[in-house]
PDB file of C-alpha atoms and ligand atoms in Angstrom:
ATOM      1  CA  MET A 333       1.258  12.703  -2.951  1.00 96.00           C
ATOM      2  CA  LYS A 334       2.776   9.248  -3.336  1.00 98.00           C
ATOM      3  CA  ILE A 335       2.501   6.064  -1.393  1.00 98.00           C
ATOM      4  CA  ALA A 336       5.227   5.740   1.010  1.00 98.00           C
ATOM      5  CA  LYS A 337       5.941   4.589   4.587  1.00 97.00           C
ATOM      6  CA  GLY A 338       3.721   6.610   7.019  1.00 96.00           C
ATOM      7  CA  LYS A 339       0.974   7.362   4.406  1.00 98.00           C
ATOM      8  CA  VAL A 340      -2.720   6.267   4.932  1.00 97.00           C
ATOM      9  CA  VAL A 341      -3.981   4.523   1.631  1.00 98.00           C
ATOM     10  CA  SER A 342      -7.438   4.013   0.520  1.00 97.00           C
ATOM     11  CA  MET A 343      -7.813   1.537  -2.370  1.00 97.00           C
ATOM     12  CA  THR A 344     -10.179  -0.811  -3.938  1.00 97.00           C
ATOM     13  CA  TYR A 345      -9.026  -4.216  -4.950  1.00 98.00           C
ATOM     14  CA  LEU A 346      -9.928  -7.535  -6.580  1.00 98.00           C
ATOM     15  CA  LEU A 347      -7.943 -10.633  -5.379  1.00 97.00           C
ATOM     16  CA  LYS A 348      -7.800 -13.675  -7.602  1.00 97.00           C
ATOM     17  CA  ASN A 349      -5.744 -17.022  -7.173  1.00 94.00           C
ATOM     18  CA  ASN A 350      -3.566 -18.559  -9.920  1.00 89.00           C
ATOM     19  CA  ALA A 351      -6.498 -20.231 -11.402  1.00 92.00           C
ATOM     20  CA  GLY A 352      -8.394 -17.077 -11.926  1.00 94.00           C
ATOM     21  CA  GLU A 353     -10.838 -17.622  -9.370  1.00 96.00           C
ATOM     22  CA  GLU A 354     -11.923 -14.826  -7.221  1.00 97.00           C
ATOM     23  CA  LEU A 355     -11.002 -14.908  -3.501  1.00 95.00           C
ATOM     24  CA  ASP A 356     -11.858 -11.478  -2.275  1.00 95.00           C
ATOM     25  CA  ARG A 357     -12.776  -8.010  -3.370  1.00 97.00           C
ATOM     26  CA  SER A 358     -13.524  -4.709  -1.644  1.00 96.00           C
ATOM     27  CA  GLN A 359     -17.222  -3.903  -1.339  1.00 93.00           C
ATOM     28  CA  PRO A 360     -18.588  -0.907  -3.210  1.00 91.00           C
ATOM     29  CA  GLY A 361     -18.041   2.314  -1.275  1.00 91.00           C
ATOM     30  CA  GLU A 362     -15.804   0.525   1.265  1.00 93.00           C
ATOM     31  CA  PRO A 363     -12.213   0.657   0.094  1.00 95.00           C
ATOM     32  CA  LEU A 364      -9.433  -1.036   2.146  1.00 95.00           C
ATOM     33  CA  VAL A 365      -7.936   1.687   4.354  1.00 96.00           C
ATOM     34  CA  TYR A 366      -4.408   0.929   5.818  1.00 96.00           C
ATOM     35  CA  LEU A 367      -1.141   2.566   7.013  1.00 97.00           C
ATOM     36  CA  HIS A 368       1.559   1.782   4.555  1.00 97.00           C
ATOM     37  CA  GLY A 369       4.733   0.285   5.720  1.00 95.00           C
ATOM     38  CA  THR A 370       3.484  -1.534   8.583  1.00 93.00           C
ATOM     39  CA  GLY A 371       2.904  -4.945   7.205  1.00 91.00           C
ATOM     40  CA  GLN A 372      -0.979  -4.644   7.447  1.00 92.00           C
ATOM     41  CA  ILE A 373      -1.210  -5.961   3.860  1.00 94.00           C
ATOM     42  CA  VAL A 374       0.824  -8.889   2.396  1.00 95.00           C
ATOM     43  CA  PRO A 375       4.553  -7.769   1.890  1.00 96.00           C
ATOM     44  CA  GLY A 376       4.550  -8.511  -1.825  1.00 97.00           C
ATOM     45  CA  LEU A 377       1.768  -6.187  -2.561  1.00 98.00           C
ATOM     46  CA  GLU A 378       2.790  -3.455  -0.138  1.00 97.00           C
ATOM     47  CA  LYS A 379       6.064  -3.418  -2.087  1.00 97.00           C
ATOM     48  CA  GLN A 380       4.464  -2.982  -5.532  1.00 98.00           C
ATOM     49  CA  LEU A 381       2.095  -0.165  -4.266  1.00 98.00           C
ATOM     50  CA  ASP A 382       5.234   2.063  -3.194  1.00 98.00           C
ATOM     51  CA  GLY A 383       5.183   5.227  -5.183  1.00 98.00           C
ATOM     52  CA  LEU A 384       1.726   4.920  -6.629  1.00 98.00           C
ATOM     53  CA  ALA A 385      -0.634   7.988  -6.176  1.00 98.00           C
ATOM     54  CA  LYS A 386      -4.304   8.807  -5.931  1.00 98.00           C
ATOM     55  CA  GLY A 387      -6.141   7.682  -9.304  1.00 98.00           C
ATOM     56  CA  ASP A 388      -3.452   5.101 -10.153  1.00 98.00           C
ATOM     57  CA  LYS A 389      -4.757   1.739 -11.348  1.00 98.00           C
ATOM     58  CA  ARG A 390      -2.875  -1.489 -11.745  1.00 98.00           C
ATOM     59  CA  GLU A 391      -4.212  -4.770 -13.204  1.00 96.00           C
ATOM     60  CA  LYS A 392      -2.721  -8.288 -12.227  1.00 94.00           C
ATOM     61  CA  LEU A 393      -0.098  -7.409  -9.630  1.00 97.00           C
ATOM     62  CA  VAL A 394       1.403 -10.893  -9.098  1.00 97.00           C
ATOM     63  CA  VAL A 395       2.548 -11.811  -5.541  1.00 98.00           C
ATOM     64  CA  THR A 396       4.224 -15.100  -4.963  1.00 97.00           C
ATOM     65  CA  PRO A 397       3.438 -17.222  -1.917  1.00 96.00           C
ATOM     66  CA  GLU A 398       6.744 -16.366  -0.196  1.00 96.00           C
ATOM     67  CA  GLU A 399       5.576 -12.613  -0.342  1.00 96.00           C
ATOM     68  CA  ALA A 400       2.038 -13.434   0.561  1.00 96.00           C
ATOM     69  CA  TYR A 401       0.975 -16.341   2.899  1.00 92.00           C
ATOM     70  CA  GLY A 402       3.933 -18.571   2.698  1.00 92.00           C
ATOM     71  CA  GLU A 403       4.415 -21.869   1.061  1.00 94.00           C
ATOM     72  CA  LEU A 404       2.240 -24.797   1.868  1.00 94.00           C
ATOM     73  CA  ARG A 405       3.757 -26.824   4.560  1.00 93.00           C
ATOM     74  CA  PRO A 406       2.743 -30.550   4.515  1.00 93.00           C
ATOM     75  CA  ASP A 407       4.208 -30.972   7.948  1.00 91.00           C
ATOM     76  CA  LEU A 408       1.498 -28.689   9.428  1.00 92.00           C
ATOM     77  CA  LYS A 409      -1.204 -31.141   8.238  1.00 94.00           C
ATOM     78  CA  ILE A 410      -1.409 -33.367  11.331  1.00 92.00           C
ATOM     79  CA  SER A 411      -3.512 -36.108  12.512  1.00 94.00           C
ATOM     80  CA  VAL A 412      -3.928 -36.087  16.353  1.00 92.00           C
ATOM     81  CA  ASN A 413      -5.815 -38.107  18.761  1.00 94.00           C
ATOM     82  CA  ARG A 414      -9.048 -36.671  20.216  1.00 92.00           C
ATOM     83  CA  GLU A 415      -7.687 -37.222  23.719  1.00 92.00           C
ATOM     84  CA  GLN A 416      -5.319 -34.322  23.226  1.00 89.00           C
ATOM     85  CA  PHE A 417      -8.153 -31.965  23.297  1.00 89.00           C
ATOM     86  CA  PRO A 418     -10.125 -30.881  26.392  1.00 87.00           C
ATOM     87  CA  LYS A 419     -12.945 -33.555  26.975  1.00 87.00           C
ATOM     88  CA  ASP A 420     -15.659 -30.997  26.468  1.00 87.00           C
ATOM     89  CA  ALA A 421     -14.218 -29.457  23.368  1.00 85.00           C
ATOM     90  CA  GLU A 422     -16.677 -29.572  20.578  1.00 85.00           C
ATOM     91  CA  LEU A 423     -14.515 -30.534  17.671  1.00 91.00           C
ATOM     92  CA  GLU A 424     -16.042 -29.548  14.374  1.00 93.00           C
ATOM     93  CA  PRO A 425     -14.447 -28.740  10.903  1.00 95.00           C
ATOM     94  CA  GLY A 426     -13.398 -25.144  10.643  1.00 93.00           C
ATOM     95  CA  MET A 427     -12.696 -24.752  14.373  1.00 93.00           C
ATOM     96  CA  ARG A 428      -9.653 -22.771  14.937  1.00 93.00           C
ATOM     97  CA  PHE A 429      -7.348 -23.016  18.017  1.00 92.00           C
ATOM     98  CA  TRP A 430      -3.758 -22.654  18.969  1.00 91.00           C
ATOM     99  CA  ALA A 431      -1.163 -25.342  19.227  1.00 86.00           C
ATOM    100  CA  HIS A 432       2.527 -25.920  18.922  1.00 85.00           C
ATOM    101  CA  THR A 433       4.276 -26.788  15.640  1.00 82.00           C
ATOM    102  CA  PRO A 434       6.837 -29.507  15.298  1.00 78.00           C
ATOM    103  CA  GLU A 435       9.377 -26.727  16.061  1.00 84.00           C
ATOM    104  CA  GLY A 436       7.615 -25.947  19.250  1.00 88.00           C
ATOM    105  CA  GLN A 437       6.302 -22.474  18.210  1.00 88.00           C
ATOM    106  CA  LYS A 438       2.745 -21.500  18.898  1.00 91.00           C
ATOM    107  CA  HIS A 439       0.714 -21.575  15.864  1.00 89.00           C
ATOM    108  CA  PRO A 440      -2.985 -21.212  14.785  1.00 92.00           C
ATOM    109  CA  PHE A 441      -4.435 -24.477  13.548  1.00 94.00           C
ATOM    110  CA  THR A 442      -7.846 -25.426  11.935  1.00 94.00           C
ATOM    111  CA  VAL A 443      -9.815 -28.554  12.375  1.00 96.00           C
ATOM    112  CA  VAL A 444     -10.332 -30.162   8.848  1.00 95.00           C
ATOM    113  CA  SER A 445     -12.175 -33.353   9.724  1.00 96.00           C
ATOM    114  CA  VAL A 446     -12.932 -35.727  12.722  1.00 94.00           C
ATOM    115  CA  THR A 447     -12.971 -39.491  11.986  1.00 93.00           C
ATOM    116  CA  GLY A 448     -13.510 -41.512  15.063  1.00 91.00           C
ATOM    117  CA  ASP A 449     -10.746 -40.547  17.418  1.00 92.00           C
ATOM    118  CA  ASP A 450      -8.621 -39.041  14.728  1.00 95.00           C
ATOM    119  CA  VAL A 451      -8.718 -35.276  14.369  1.00 95.00           C
ATOM    120  CA  ASN A 452      -7.080 -34.014  11.182  1.00 96.00           C
ATOM    121  CA  ILE A 453      -5.887 -30.393  11.831  1.00 95.00           C
ATOM    122  CA  ASP A 454      -4.083 -28.166   9.382  1.00 95.00           C
ATOM    123  CA  GLY A 455      -1.783 -25.127  10.407  1.00 94.00           C
ATOM    124  CA  ASN A 456      -1.463 -23.626   6.898  1.00 93.00           C
ATOM    125  CA  HIS A 457      -3.052 -20.235   6.238  1.00 91.00           C
ATOM    126  CA  PRO A 458      -6.038 -20.944   3.688  1.00 88.00           C
ATOM    127  CA  LEU A 459      -4.052 -18.919   1.166  1.00 92.00           C
ATOM    128  CA  ALA A 460      -0.669 -20.702   1.828  1.00 94.00           C
ATOM    129  CA  GLY A 461       0.954 -21.825  -1.503  1.00 94.00           C
ATOM    130  CA  GLU A 462      -1.236 -19.389  -3.581  1.00 95.00           C
ATOM    131  CA  THR A 463       0.217 -17.084  -6.076  1.00 97.00           C
ATOM    132  CA  LEU A 464      -2.110 -14.128  -5.544  1.00 97.00           C
ATOM    133  CA  THR A 465      -3.176 -11.527  -8.292  1.00 98.00           C
ATOM    134  CA  PHE A 466      -4.446  -8.166  -7.324  1.00 98.00           C
ATOM    135  CA  SER A 467      -6.126  -5.562  -9.453  1.00 98.00           C
ATOM    136  CA  ILE A 468      -6.211  -2.275  -7.569  1.00 98.00           C
ATOM    137  CA  GLU A 469      -7.156   1.337  -7.852  1.00 98.00           C
ATOM    138  CA  ILE A 470      -5.740   3.916  -5.314  1.00 98.00           C
ATOM    139  CA  GLU A 471      -8.601   6.213  -4.146  1.00 97.00           C
ATOM    140  CA  ASP A 472      -6.699   8.317  -1.558  1.00 97.00           C
ATOM    141  CA  VAL A 473      -3.283   8.884  -0.107  1.00 98.00           C
ATOM    142  CA  ARG A 474      -2.862  11.139   2.923  1.00 97.00           C
ATOM    143  CA  ASP A 475      -0.229  11.679   5.694  1.00 97.00           C
ATOM    144  CA  ALA A 476      -0.948   9.481   8.684  1.00 97.00           C
ATOM    145  CA  THR A 477      -1.790  11.429  11.908  1.00 96.00           C
ATOM    146  CA  LYS A 478       0.521  11.419  14.844  1.00 95.00           C
ATOM    147  CA  GLU A 479      -1.995   9.066  16.587  1.00 95.00           C
ATOM    148  CA  GLU A 480      -2.028   6.714  13.895  1.00 95.00           C
ATOM    149  CA  MET A 481       1.546   6.453  13.676  1.00 95.00           C
ATOM    150  CA  GLU A 482       1.578   5.742  17.335  1.00 94.00           C
ATOM    151  CA  HIS A 483      -1.006   2.966  16.966  1.00 94.00           C
ATOM    152  CA  GLY A 484       0.455   1.593  13.717  1.00 93.00           C
ATOM    153  CA  HIS A 485      -2.811   1.411  11.893  1.00 94.00           C
ATOM    154  CA  ALA A 486      -5.234   3.833  10.098  1.00 95.00           C
ATOM    155  CA  HIS A 487      -8.233   5.395  11.919  1.00 95.00           C
ATOM    156  CA  GLY A 488     -11.378   6.889  10.601  1.00 86.00           C
ATOM    157  CA  PRO A 489     -13.759   5.541   7.840  1.00 83.00           C
ATOM    158  CA  GLY A 490     -12.455   2.124   6.697  1.00 78.00           C
ATOM    159  CA  GLY A 491      -9.821   2.122   9.414  1.00 81.00           C
ATOM    160  CA  HIS A 492     -10.095   1.503  13.146  1.00 82.00           C
ATOM    161  CA  SER A 493     -12.965   3.196  15.140  1.00 81.00           C
ATOM    162  CA  HIS A 494     -11.917   3.324  18.561  1.00 83.00           C
TER     163      HIS A 494
HETATM  164 ZN1  LIG B1354      -5.783   3.274  16.692  1.00 52.60          ZN
END
C-alpha cells in the first residue's frame, strides 16, 4: 500500500535545520501517526512522502521555508508599549498571545523580551525562514477509517485518543 490522500501513515523522523542542528525527532517506539493529505505535516514534506510504502527510508528530504513554516517576516517583530496589555498580564519572555498583524489578521505572537515599558514581540513561527531537512522511515501505511476521514485526523496509538 502506498502513501496517498486518505491513508494513515506511521513514520519515524529526524528533523534538522540548514546548519545541521537537530531540531526534533520521534521518540523510540512512538512514531508520528498522521492522516495524509490533510495538512497535518508541513506541505513540503507531505508532498515528498506521496507514493512511499512501508519500510521505505529517505535521508535528507529538503523542505524550503515556503513549503514549511514560511519566510521570516521582519515586520512581525514589533515593539509595543506595556499599556497595550491588560494591567494584570504577567509579561514574560516566551508568553504567547493573539494579536493583530499590520494587515489586521489575528495571529499568534510570542513575547521576546521586556525592557521597561517596551515589550518586544515576534509573530514569526520559531521555524520560520528555516530550510528543514527530514530523514524518515515509513513504519506503516493503512486505510483511514470512515471516522478518521470525518474527523480529519488519525486515531489510535500515536493519533488522537478520544
Ligand atoms: Zn477524531
